[in-house]
Coordinates of C-alpha atoms in Angstrom, one line a residue:
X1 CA -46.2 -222.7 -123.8
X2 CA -45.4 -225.6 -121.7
X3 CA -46.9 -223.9 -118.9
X4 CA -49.9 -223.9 -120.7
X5 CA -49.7 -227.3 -122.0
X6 CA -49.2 -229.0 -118.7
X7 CA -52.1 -227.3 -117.0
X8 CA -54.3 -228.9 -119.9
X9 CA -52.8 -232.3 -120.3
X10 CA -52.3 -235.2 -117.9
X11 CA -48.2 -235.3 -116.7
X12 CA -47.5 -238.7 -119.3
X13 CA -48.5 -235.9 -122.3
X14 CA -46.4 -233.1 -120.3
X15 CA -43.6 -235.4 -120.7
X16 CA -44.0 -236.7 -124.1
X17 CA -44.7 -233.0 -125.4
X18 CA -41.1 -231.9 -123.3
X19 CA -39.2 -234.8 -125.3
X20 CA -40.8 -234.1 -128.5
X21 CA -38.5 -231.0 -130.1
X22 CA -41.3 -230.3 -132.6
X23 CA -43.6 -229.1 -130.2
X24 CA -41.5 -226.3 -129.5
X25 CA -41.2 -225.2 -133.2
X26 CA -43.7 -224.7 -135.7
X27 CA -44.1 -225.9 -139.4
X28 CA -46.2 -226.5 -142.3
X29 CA -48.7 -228.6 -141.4
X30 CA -49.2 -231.1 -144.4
X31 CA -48.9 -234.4 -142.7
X32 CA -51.7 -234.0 -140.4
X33 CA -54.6 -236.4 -141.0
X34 CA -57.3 -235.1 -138.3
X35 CA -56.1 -231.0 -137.6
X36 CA -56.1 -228.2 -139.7
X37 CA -53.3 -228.5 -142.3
X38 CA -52.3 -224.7 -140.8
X39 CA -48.9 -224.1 -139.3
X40 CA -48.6 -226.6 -136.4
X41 CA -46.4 -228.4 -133.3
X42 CA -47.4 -231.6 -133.5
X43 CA -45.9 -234.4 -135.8
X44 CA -47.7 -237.3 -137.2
X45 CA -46.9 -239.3 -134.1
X46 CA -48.5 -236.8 -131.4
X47 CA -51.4 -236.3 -133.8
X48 CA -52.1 -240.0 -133.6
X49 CA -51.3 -240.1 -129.9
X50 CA -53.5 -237.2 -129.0
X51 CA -56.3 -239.1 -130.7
X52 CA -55.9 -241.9 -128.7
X53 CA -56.1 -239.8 -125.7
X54 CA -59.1 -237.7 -126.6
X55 CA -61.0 -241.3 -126.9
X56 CA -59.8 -242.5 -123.4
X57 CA -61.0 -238.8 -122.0
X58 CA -64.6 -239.3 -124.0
X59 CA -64.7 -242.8 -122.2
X60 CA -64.1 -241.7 -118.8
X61 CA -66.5 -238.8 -119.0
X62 CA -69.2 -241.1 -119.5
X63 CA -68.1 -243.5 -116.8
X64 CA -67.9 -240.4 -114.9
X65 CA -70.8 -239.0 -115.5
X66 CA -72.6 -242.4 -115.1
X67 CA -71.5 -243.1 -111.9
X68 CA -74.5 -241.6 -110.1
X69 CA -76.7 -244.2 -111.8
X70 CA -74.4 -247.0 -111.3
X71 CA -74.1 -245.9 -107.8
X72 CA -77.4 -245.4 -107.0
X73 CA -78.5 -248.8 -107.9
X74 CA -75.8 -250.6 -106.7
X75 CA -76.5 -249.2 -103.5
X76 CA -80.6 -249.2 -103.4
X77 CA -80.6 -252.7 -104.4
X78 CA -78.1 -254.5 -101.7
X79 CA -80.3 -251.9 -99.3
X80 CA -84.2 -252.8 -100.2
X81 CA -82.4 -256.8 -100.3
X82 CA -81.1 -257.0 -97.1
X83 CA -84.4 -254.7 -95.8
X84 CA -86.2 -257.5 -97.3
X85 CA -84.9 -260.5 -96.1
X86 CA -84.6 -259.4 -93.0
X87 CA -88.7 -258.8 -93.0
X88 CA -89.2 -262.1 -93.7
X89 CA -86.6 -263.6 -91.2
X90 CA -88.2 -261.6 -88.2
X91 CA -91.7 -262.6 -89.5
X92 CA -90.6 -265.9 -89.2
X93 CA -89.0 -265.7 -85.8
X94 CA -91.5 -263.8 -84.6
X95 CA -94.5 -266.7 -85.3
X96 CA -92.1 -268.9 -83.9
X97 CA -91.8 -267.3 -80.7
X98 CA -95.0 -266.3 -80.4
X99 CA -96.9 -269.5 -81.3
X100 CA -94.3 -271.6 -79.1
X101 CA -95.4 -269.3 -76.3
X102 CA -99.2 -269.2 -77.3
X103 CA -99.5 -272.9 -78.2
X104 CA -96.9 -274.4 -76.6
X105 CA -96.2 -278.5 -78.1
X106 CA -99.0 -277.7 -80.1
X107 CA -97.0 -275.6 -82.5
X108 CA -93.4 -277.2 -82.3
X109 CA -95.3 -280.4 -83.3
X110 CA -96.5 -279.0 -86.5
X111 CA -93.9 -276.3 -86.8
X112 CA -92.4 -277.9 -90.2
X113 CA -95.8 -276.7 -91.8
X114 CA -94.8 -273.0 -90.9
X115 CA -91.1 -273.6 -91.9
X116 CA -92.0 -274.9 -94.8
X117 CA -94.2 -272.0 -96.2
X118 CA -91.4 -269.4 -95.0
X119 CA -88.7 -272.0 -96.9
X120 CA -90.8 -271.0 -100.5
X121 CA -91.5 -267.2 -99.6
X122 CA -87.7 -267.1 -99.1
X123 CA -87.0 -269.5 -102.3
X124 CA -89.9 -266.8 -104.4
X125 CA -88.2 -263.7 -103.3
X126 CA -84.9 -264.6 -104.3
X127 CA -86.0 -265.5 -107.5
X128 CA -87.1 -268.9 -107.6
X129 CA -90.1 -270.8 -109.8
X130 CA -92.7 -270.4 -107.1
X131 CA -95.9 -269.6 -107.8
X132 CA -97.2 -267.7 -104.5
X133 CA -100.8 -269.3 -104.8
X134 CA -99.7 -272.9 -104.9
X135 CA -97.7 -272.3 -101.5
X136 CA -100.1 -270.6 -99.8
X137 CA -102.7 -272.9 -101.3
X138 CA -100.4 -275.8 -99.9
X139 CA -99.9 -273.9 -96.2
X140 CA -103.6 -274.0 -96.2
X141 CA -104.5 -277.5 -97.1
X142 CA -101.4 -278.7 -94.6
X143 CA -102.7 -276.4 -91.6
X144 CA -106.9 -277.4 -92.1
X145 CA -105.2 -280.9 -91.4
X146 CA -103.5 -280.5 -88.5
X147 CA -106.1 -278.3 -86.7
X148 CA -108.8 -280.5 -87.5
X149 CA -106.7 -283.4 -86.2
X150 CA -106.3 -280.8 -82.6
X151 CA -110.1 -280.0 -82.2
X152 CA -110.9 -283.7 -82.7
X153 CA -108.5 -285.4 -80.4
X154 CA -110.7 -288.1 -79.4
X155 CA -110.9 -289.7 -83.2
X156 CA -108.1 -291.5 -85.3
X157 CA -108.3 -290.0 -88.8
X158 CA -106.3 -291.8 -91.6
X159 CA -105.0 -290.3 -94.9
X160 CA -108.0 -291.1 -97.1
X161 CA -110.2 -289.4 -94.3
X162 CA -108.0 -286.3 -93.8
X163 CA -107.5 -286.0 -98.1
X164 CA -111.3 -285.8 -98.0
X165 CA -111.5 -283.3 -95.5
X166 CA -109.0 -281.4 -97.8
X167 CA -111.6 -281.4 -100.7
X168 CA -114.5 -280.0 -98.9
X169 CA -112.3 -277.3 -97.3
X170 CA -112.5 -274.6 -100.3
X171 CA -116.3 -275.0 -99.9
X172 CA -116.8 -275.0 -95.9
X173 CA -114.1 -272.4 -95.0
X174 CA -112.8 -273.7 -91.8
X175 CA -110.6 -270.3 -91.8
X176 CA -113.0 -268.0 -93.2
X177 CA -112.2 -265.6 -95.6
X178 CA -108.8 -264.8 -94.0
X179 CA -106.6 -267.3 -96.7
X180 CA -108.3 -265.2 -99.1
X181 CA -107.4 -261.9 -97.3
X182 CA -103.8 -263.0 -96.2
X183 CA -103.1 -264.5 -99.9
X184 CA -103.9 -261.2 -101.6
X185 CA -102.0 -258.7 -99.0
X186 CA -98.8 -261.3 -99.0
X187 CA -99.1 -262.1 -102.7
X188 CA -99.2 -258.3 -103.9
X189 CA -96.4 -257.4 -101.3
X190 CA -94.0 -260.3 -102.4
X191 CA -94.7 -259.9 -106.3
X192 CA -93.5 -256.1 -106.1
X193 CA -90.6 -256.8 -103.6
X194 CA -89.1 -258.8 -105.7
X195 CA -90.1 -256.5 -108.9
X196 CA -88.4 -253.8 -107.4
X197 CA -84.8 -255.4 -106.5
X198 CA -85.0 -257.5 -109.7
X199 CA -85.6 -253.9 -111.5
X200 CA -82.9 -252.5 -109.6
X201 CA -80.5 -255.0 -110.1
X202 CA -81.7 -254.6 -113.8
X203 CA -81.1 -250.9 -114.2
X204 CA -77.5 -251.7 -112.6
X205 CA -76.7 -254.2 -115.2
X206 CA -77.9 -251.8 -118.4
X207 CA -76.0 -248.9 -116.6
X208 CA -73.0 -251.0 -116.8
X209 CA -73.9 -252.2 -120.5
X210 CA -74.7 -248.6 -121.6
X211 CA -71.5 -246.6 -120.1
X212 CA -68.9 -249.5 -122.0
X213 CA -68.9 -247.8 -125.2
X214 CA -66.3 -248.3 -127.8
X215 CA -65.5 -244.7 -130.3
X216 CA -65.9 -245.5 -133.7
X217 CA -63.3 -244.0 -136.8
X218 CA -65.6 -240.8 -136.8
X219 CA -66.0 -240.1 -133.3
X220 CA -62.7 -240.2 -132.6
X221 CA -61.5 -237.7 -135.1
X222 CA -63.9 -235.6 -133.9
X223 CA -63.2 -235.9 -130.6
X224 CA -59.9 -234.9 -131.4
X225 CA -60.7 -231.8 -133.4
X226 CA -62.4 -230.4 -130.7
X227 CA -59.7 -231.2 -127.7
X228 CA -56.5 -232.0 -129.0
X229 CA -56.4 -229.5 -132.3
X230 CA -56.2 -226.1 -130.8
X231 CA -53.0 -227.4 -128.7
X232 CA -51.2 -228.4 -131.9
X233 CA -51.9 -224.8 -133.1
X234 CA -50.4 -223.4 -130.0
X235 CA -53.6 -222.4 -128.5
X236 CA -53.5 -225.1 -125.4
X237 CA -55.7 -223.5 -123.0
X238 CA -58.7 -222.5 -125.7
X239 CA -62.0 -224.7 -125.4
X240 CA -64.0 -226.3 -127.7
X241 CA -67.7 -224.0 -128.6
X242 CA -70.3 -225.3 -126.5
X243 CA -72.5 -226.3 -129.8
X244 CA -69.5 -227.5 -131.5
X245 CA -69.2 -230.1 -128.2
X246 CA -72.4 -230.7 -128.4
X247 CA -72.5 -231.9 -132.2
X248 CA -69.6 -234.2 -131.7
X249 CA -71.1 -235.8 -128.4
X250 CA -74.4 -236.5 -129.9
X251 CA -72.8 -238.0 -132.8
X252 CA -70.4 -240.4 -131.1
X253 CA -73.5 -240.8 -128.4
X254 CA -76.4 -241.1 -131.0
X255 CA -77.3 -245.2 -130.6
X256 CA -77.1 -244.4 -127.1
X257 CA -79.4 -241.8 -126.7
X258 CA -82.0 -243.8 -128.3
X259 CA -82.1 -245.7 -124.9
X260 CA -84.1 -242.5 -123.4
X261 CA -87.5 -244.0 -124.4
X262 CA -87.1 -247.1 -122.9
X263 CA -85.2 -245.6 -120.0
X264 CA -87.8 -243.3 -119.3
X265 CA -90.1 -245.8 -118.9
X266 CA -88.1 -248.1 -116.8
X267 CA -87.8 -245.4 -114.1
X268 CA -91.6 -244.7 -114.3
X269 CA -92.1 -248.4 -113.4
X270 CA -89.6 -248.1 -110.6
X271 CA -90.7 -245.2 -109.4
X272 CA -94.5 -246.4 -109.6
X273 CA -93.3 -250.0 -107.7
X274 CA -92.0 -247.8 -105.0
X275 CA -95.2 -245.9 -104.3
X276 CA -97.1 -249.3 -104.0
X277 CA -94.6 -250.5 -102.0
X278 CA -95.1 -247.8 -99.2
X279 CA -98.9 -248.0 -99.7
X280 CA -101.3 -250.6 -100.6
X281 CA -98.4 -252.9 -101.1
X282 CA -96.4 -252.5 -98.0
X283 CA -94.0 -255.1 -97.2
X284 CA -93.5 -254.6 -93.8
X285 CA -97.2 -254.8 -93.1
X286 CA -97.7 -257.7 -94.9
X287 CA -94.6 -259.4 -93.6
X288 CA -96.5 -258.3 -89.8
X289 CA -100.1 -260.4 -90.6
X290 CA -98.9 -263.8 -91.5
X291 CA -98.5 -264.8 -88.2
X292 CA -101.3 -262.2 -86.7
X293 CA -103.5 -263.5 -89.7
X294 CA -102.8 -267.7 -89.1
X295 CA -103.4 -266.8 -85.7
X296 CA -107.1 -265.5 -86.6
X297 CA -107.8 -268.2 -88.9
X298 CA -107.1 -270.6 -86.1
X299 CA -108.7 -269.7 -84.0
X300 CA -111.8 -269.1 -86.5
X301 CA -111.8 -272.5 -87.4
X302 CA -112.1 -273.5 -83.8
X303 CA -114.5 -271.3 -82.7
X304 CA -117.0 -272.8 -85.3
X305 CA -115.1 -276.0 -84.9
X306 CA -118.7 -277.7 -83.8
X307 CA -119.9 -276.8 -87.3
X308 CA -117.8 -278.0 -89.4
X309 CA -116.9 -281.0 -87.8
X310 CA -120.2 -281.9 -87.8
X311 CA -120.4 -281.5 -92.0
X312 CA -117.5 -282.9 -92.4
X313 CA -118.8 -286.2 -90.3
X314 CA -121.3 -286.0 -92.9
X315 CA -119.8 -285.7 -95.9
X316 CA -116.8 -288.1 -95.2
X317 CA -118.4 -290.8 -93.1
X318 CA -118.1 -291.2 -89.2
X319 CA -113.7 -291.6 -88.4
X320 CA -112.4 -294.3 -86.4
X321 CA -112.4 -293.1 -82.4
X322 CA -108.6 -293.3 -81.1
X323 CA -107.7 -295.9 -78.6
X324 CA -108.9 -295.3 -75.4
X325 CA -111.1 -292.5 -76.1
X326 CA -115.0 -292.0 -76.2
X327 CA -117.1 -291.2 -78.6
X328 CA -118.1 -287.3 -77.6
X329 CA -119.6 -284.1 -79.5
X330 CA -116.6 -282.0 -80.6
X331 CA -118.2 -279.2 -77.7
X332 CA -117.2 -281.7 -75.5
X333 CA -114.0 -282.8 -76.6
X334 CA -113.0 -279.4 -76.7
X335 CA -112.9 -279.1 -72.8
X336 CA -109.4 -280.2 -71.8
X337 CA -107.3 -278.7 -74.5
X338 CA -105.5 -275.7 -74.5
X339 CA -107.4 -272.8 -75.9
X340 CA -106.2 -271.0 -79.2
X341 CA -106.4 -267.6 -79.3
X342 CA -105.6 -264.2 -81.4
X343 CA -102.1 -262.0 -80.7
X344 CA -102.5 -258.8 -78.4
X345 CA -101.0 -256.0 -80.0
X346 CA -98.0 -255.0 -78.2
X347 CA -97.2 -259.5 -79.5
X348 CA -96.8 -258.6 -83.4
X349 CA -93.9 -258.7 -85.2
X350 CA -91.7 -255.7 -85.1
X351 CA -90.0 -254.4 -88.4
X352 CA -86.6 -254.9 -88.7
X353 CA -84.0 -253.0 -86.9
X354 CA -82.5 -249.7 -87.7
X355 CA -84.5 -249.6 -91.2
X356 CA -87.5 -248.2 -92.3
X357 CA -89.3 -249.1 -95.9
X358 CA -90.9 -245.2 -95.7
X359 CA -87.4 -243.7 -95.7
X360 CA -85.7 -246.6 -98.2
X361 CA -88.7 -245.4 -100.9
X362 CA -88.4 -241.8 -100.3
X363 CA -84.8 -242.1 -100.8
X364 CA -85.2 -243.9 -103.6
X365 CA -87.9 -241.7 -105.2
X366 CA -85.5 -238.8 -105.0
X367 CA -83.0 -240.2 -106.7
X368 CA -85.0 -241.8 -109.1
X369 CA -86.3 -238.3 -110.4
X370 CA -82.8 -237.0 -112.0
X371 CA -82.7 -240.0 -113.6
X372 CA -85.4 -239.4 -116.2
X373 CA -84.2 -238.4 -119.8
X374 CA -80.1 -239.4 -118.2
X375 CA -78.8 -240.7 -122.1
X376 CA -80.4 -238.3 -124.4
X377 CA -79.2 -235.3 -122.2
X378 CA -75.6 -237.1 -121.8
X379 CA -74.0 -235.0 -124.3
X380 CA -75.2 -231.5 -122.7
X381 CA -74.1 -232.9 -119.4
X382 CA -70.5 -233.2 -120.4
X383 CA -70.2 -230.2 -122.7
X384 CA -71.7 -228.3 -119.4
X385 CA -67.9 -229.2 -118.0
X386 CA -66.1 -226.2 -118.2
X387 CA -63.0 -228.1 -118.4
X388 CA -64.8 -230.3 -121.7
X389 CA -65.8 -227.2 -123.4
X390 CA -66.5 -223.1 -123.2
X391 CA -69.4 -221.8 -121.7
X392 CA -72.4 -221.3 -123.8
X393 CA -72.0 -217.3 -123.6
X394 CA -68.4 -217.2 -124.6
X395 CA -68.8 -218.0 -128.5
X396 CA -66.5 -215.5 -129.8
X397 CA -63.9 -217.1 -127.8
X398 CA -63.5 -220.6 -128.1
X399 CA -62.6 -223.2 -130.7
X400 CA -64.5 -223.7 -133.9
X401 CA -63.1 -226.7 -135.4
X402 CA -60.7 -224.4 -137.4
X403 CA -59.5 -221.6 -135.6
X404 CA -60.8 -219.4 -132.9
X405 CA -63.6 -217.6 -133.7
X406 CA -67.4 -218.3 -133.2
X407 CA -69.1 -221.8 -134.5
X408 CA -71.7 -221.1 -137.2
X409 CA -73.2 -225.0 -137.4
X410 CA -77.0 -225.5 -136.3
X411 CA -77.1 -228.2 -133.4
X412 CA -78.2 -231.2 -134.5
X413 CA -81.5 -233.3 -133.1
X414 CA -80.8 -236.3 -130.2
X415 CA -81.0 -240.2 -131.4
X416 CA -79.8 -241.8 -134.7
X417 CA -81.6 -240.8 -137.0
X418 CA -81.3 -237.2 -136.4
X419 CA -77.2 -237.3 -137.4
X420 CA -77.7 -237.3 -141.2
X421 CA -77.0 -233.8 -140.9
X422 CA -74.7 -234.0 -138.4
X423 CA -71.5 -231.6 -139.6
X424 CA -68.8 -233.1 -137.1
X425 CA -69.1 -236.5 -136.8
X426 CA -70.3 -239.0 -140.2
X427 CA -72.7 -241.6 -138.2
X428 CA -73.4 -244.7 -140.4
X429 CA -77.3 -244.7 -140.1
X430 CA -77.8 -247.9 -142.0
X431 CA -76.7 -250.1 -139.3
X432 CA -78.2 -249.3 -136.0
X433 CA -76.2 -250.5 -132.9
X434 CA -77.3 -254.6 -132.0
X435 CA -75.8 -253.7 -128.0
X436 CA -78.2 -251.1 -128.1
X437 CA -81.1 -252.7 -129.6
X438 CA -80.1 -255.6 -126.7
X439 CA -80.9 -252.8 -124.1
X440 CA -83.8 -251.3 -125.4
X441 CA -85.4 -255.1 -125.1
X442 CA -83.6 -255.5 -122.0
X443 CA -85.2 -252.4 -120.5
X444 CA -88.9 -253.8 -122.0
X445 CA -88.7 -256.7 -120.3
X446 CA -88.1 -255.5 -116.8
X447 CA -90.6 -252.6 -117.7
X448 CA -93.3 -254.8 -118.3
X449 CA -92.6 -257.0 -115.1
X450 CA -92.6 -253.7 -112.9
X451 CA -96.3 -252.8 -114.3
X452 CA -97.3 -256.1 -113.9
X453 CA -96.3 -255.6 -110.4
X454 CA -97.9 -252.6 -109.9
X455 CA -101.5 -254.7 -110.3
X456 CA -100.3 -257.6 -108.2
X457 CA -99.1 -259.6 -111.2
X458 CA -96.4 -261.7 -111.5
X459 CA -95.1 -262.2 -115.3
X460 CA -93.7 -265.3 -114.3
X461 CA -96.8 -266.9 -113.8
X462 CA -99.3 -264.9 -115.7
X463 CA -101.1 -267.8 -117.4
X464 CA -101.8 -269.8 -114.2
X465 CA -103.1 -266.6 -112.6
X466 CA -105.4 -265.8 -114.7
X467 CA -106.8 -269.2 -115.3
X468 CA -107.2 -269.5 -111.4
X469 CA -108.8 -266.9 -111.2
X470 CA -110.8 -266.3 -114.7
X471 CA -114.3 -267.1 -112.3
X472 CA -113.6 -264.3 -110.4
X473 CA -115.1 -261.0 -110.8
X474 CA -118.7 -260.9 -109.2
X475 CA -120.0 -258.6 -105.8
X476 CA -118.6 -259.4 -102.5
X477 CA -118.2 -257.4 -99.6
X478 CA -114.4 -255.3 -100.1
X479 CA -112.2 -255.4 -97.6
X480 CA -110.4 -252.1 -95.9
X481 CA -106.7 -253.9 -97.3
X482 CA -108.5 -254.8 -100.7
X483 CA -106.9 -252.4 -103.7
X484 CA -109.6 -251.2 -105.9
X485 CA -110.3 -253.1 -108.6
X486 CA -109.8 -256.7 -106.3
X487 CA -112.5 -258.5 -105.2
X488 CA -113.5 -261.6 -103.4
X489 CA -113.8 -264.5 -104.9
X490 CA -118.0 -265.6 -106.0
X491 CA -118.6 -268.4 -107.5
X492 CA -120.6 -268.0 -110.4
X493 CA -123.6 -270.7 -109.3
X494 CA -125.1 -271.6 -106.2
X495 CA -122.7 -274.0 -104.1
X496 CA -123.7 -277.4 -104.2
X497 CA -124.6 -279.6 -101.3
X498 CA -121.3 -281.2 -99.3
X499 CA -121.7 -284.6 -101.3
X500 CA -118.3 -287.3 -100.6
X501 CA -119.0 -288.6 -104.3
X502 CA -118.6 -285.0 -105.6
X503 CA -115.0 -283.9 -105.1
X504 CA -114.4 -280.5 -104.7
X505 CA -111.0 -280.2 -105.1
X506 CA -108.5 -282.9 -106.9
X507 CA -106.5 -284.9 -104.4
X508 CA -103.0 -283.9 -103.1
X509 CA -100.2 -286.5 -103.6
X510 CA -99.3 -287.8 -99.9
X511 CA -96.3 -289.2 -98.7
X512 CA -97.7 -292.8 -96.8
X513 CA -94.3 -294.0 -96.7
X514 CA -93.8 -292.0 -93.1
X515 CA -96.0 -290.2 -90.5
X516 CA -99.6 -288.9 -92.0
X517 CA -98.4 -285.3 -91.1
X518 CA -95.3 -285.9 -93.5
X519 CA -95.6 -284.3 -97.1
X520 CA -93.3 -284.9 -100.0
X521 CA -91.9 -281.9 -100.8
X522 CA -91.8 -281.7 -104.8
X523 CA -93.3 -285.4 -105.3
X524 CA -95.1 -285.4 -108.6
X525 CA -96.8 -287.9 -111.0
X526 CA -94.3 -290.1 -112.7
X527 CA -93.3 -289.3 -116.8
X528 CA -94.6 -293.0 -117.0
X529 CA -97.4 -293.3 -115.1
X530 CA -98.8 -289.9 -116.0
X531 CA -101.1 -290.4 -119.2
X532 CA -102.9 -293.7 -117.1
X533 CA -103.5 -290.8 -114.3
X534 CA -104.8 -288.2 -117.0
X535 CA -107.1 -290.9 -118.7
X536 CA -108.6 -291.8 -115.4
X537 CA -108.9 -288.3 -114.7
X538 CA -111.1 -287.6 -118.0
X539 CA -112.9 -290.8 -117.3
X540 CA -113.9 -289.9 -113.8
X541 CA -114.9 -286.1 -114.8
X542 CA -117.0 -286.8 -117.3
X543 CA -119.2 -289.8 -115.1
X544 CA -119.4 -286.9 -112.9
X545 CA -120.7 -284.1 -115.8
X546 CA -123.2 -287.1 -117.0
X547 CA -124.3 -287.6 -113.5
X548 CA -125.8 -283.7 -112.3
X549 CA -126.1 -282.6 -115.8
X550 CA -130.1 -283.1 -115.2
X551 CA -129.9 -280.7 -112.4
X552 CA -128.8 -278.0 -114.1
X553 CA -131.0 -278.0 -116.8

């Protein structure tokens, strides 16, 4: 017998069962709480000890049994993270190399404005209150600036003039429609990024929520009916009936397996993220056009440099000329400088070493399939163990609850509410689980940001979004990197003529304590001064609505 026992319990029970004489003989059974009250080994003591046994075994089962999840996003997350970052640091260090050797002092001059927008993709990544349309809104406005400063060399353009050339810019386009085209590729790549490691990271944390379960009263007395009873009969090496197993699992799991709902859709979102990510939402392409696309728009905006200088002369009044210069067309002034011009292609950025975002998705994908349905098919996956309970075929063989002998019971349903009828384990229904209602809410949330992320959405800044860009929505030519369902910004009325008393766009606040290429960096309106600025603000709009009201009648 203590052959038997020792081949079915750990070596501290093999020595408590060789010290405790009544193992060795049997006897009435009357003072057994949980087992059979039959003729029996085990006194009171190893009843209660067995019991706390059979609850660390159910416990370690499911951390066992969870490892693959807890493991697999552990893993895919620091993975996709470091693939990430490393993207955007050799985007970076790419632009900087090839802009230093392409515009020489040109670009280190004005390099803080291309630091500055990878400083906020890096800071919006990594989870930080950045909206990804005000900075590349802001890298915009900052670069018209300096290159219209560079393709006008022979003026001396203050603040004021440069704030109103800043106004106009949304309506003459000095770039073209590449800020539009760069905005949405960048924008939709970053958004699920970030979705996708946040999601991982997520499905981590509820893995590690889900699997730190504590056995109530019930469970544990069932548990040890099915494990620990048949040794106290002197049947050691007998197994539990496979539907006997599974009754008592999906009792002591039942709150848990209510997660599977949830859960399932978590993975879809994953799983959905991914796909964009290795298609119309590819990182590592859009990580390669920021500098190829800055590149274009430069040099757009000084190949029609002639053109919109001149409207902007128009509209903002004649600048100063710089000392020592004279007064020439902007053809003419173009003469001397050194020439912008677009990357060849063997210049673009290269992806980042030794990785590949095709392989990191497909990897992911496949192990993001077995993960489907994990918590309500739990307690088939442990009573599958043949060391946890008999096979399915042998029911004549194996341990009923009572003796040996086949288990009559139906199997009960999966989830809470399906345990009334549950014969092994009493389940109080009345009172469902708060943890687990904290992870079914937990697994919403990042549900709903991964299919926000799937339409280029970011739940963080929904409201914004939307109000930007709630005059959206008419015809416009689509563009081969556009996503269905995206299109080009038309205004809804015939642009008006480039007017200086018409503002397009609301002044930026300037730093003019240093250099005019200096920009505070988080400078807002005061608490104090603010409802003076909003006042004005109302005042000035509403002078303006009076004034070409009659020309829209």
């Amino acid at each position: 017998l203590l052959s038997l026992i020792g081949s079915y319990l750990i070596p501290s029970f093999c020595d408590l069962l060789a010290s405790d004489p009544v193992c060795f003989s049997i006897g009435p059974g009357e003072h057994l709480r949980l087992c059979p009250q039959d003729y029996t080994c085990c006194s009171s003591q190893m009843e209660e000890t067995l019991a706390h046994q059979s609850e660390t075994d159910f416990l370690s089962a499911i951390d066992d049994t969870s490892q693959f999840l807890h493991t697999t996003f552990t893993q895919r997350h620091r993975k996709f993270d470091e693939f990430f970052r490393e993207l955007i640091d050799l985007s970076e260090k790419s632009m900087n190399q090839m802009f230093t050797k392409t515009y020489g002092r040109l670009f280190t001059q004005n390099a803080n404005v291309f630091q500055e927008l990878f400083v906020e993709l890096r800071r919006y990544y990594s989870g930080g209150s950045v909206s990804l349309t005000e900075v590349l809104s802001e890298f915009w406005s900052r670069l018209v600036e300096r290159v219209f400063s560079l393709v006008n060399p022979q003026y001396q353009f203050s603040d004021e003039y440069l704030e109103c050339v800043n106004k106009h810019a949304e309506q003459l386009q000095p770039f073209g429609d590449l800020p539009r085209k760069l905005g949405l590729q960048v924008s939709r790549a970053f958004i699920a990024a970030r979705a996708l490691v946040q999601g991982l990271a997520t499905g981590r944390d509820i893995v590690n929520k889900a699997a730190k379960l504590s056995a109530g009263a019930g469970c544990v007395r069932a548990l040890m009916r099915q494990w620990y009873c048949p040794l106290c009969r002197g049947m050691p090496s007998l197994r539990p009936c496979h539907a006997l197993c599974l009754n008592v699992m999906k009792g002591c799991l039942a709150n848990t397996a209510d997660l599977d709902t949830e859960w399932n859709n978590f993975i879809d979102a994953l799983y959905q993220v991914s796909e964009k990510l290795e298609g119309p939402f590819n990182m590592e392409l859009a990580a390669d056009s920021i500098s190829v696309k800055v590149s274009e728009a430069i040099m757009h905006m000084q190949e029609n440099s002639i053109a919109t200088s001149t409207k902007v002369f128009q509209g903002c009044g004649s600048p100063r000329l710089a000392p020592g210069r004279s007064r020439r067309s902007p053809k003419e002034s173009g003469g001397n400088r050194r020439p912008f011009r677009t990357f060849s292609p063997e210049e673009k950025p290269t992806t980042a070493t030794g990785t590949n975002l095709d392989r990191l998705v497909s990897e992911l994908k496949e192990r993001l399939r077995p993960m489907r349905g994990f918590w309500v098919s739990l307690p088939h996956t442990i009573c599958n163990d043949k060391n946890v309970a008999a096979d399915v075929t042998n029911e004549d063989r194996c341990w009923n609850g009572q003796a040996r002998g086949r288990y009559l019971p139906d199997v009960t349903g999966d989830g809470l509410m399906s345990q009334i009828n549950n014969p092994e384990v009493e389940v109080d229904m009345a009172r469902p689980d708060v943890r687990t209602r904290q992870l079914i809410m937990e697994l919403r949330v990042a549900t709903n940001r991964l299919k926000h992320a799937q339409a280029g959405q970011d739940t963080d800044f929904m409201d914004s979004e939307v109000e930007e860009g709630s005059g959206s929505g008419g015809g416009g030519e689509r563009y081969s990197d556009d996503w269905p369902g995206y299109r080009p910004y038309s205004p809804p009325y015939s642009k008006p003529p480039l007017n200086p008393q018409t503002p397009i766009k609301p002044p930026r606040v300037r730093d003019r304590t240093g250099s005019k290429w200096n920009r505070s960096k988080g400078q807002s309106i005061s608490a104090v001064s603010r409802p003076a600025f909003f006042s004005l603000a109302v005042l000035f709009w509403v002078s303006v609505m009076v004034t070409v009201a009659p020309f829209w009648r």
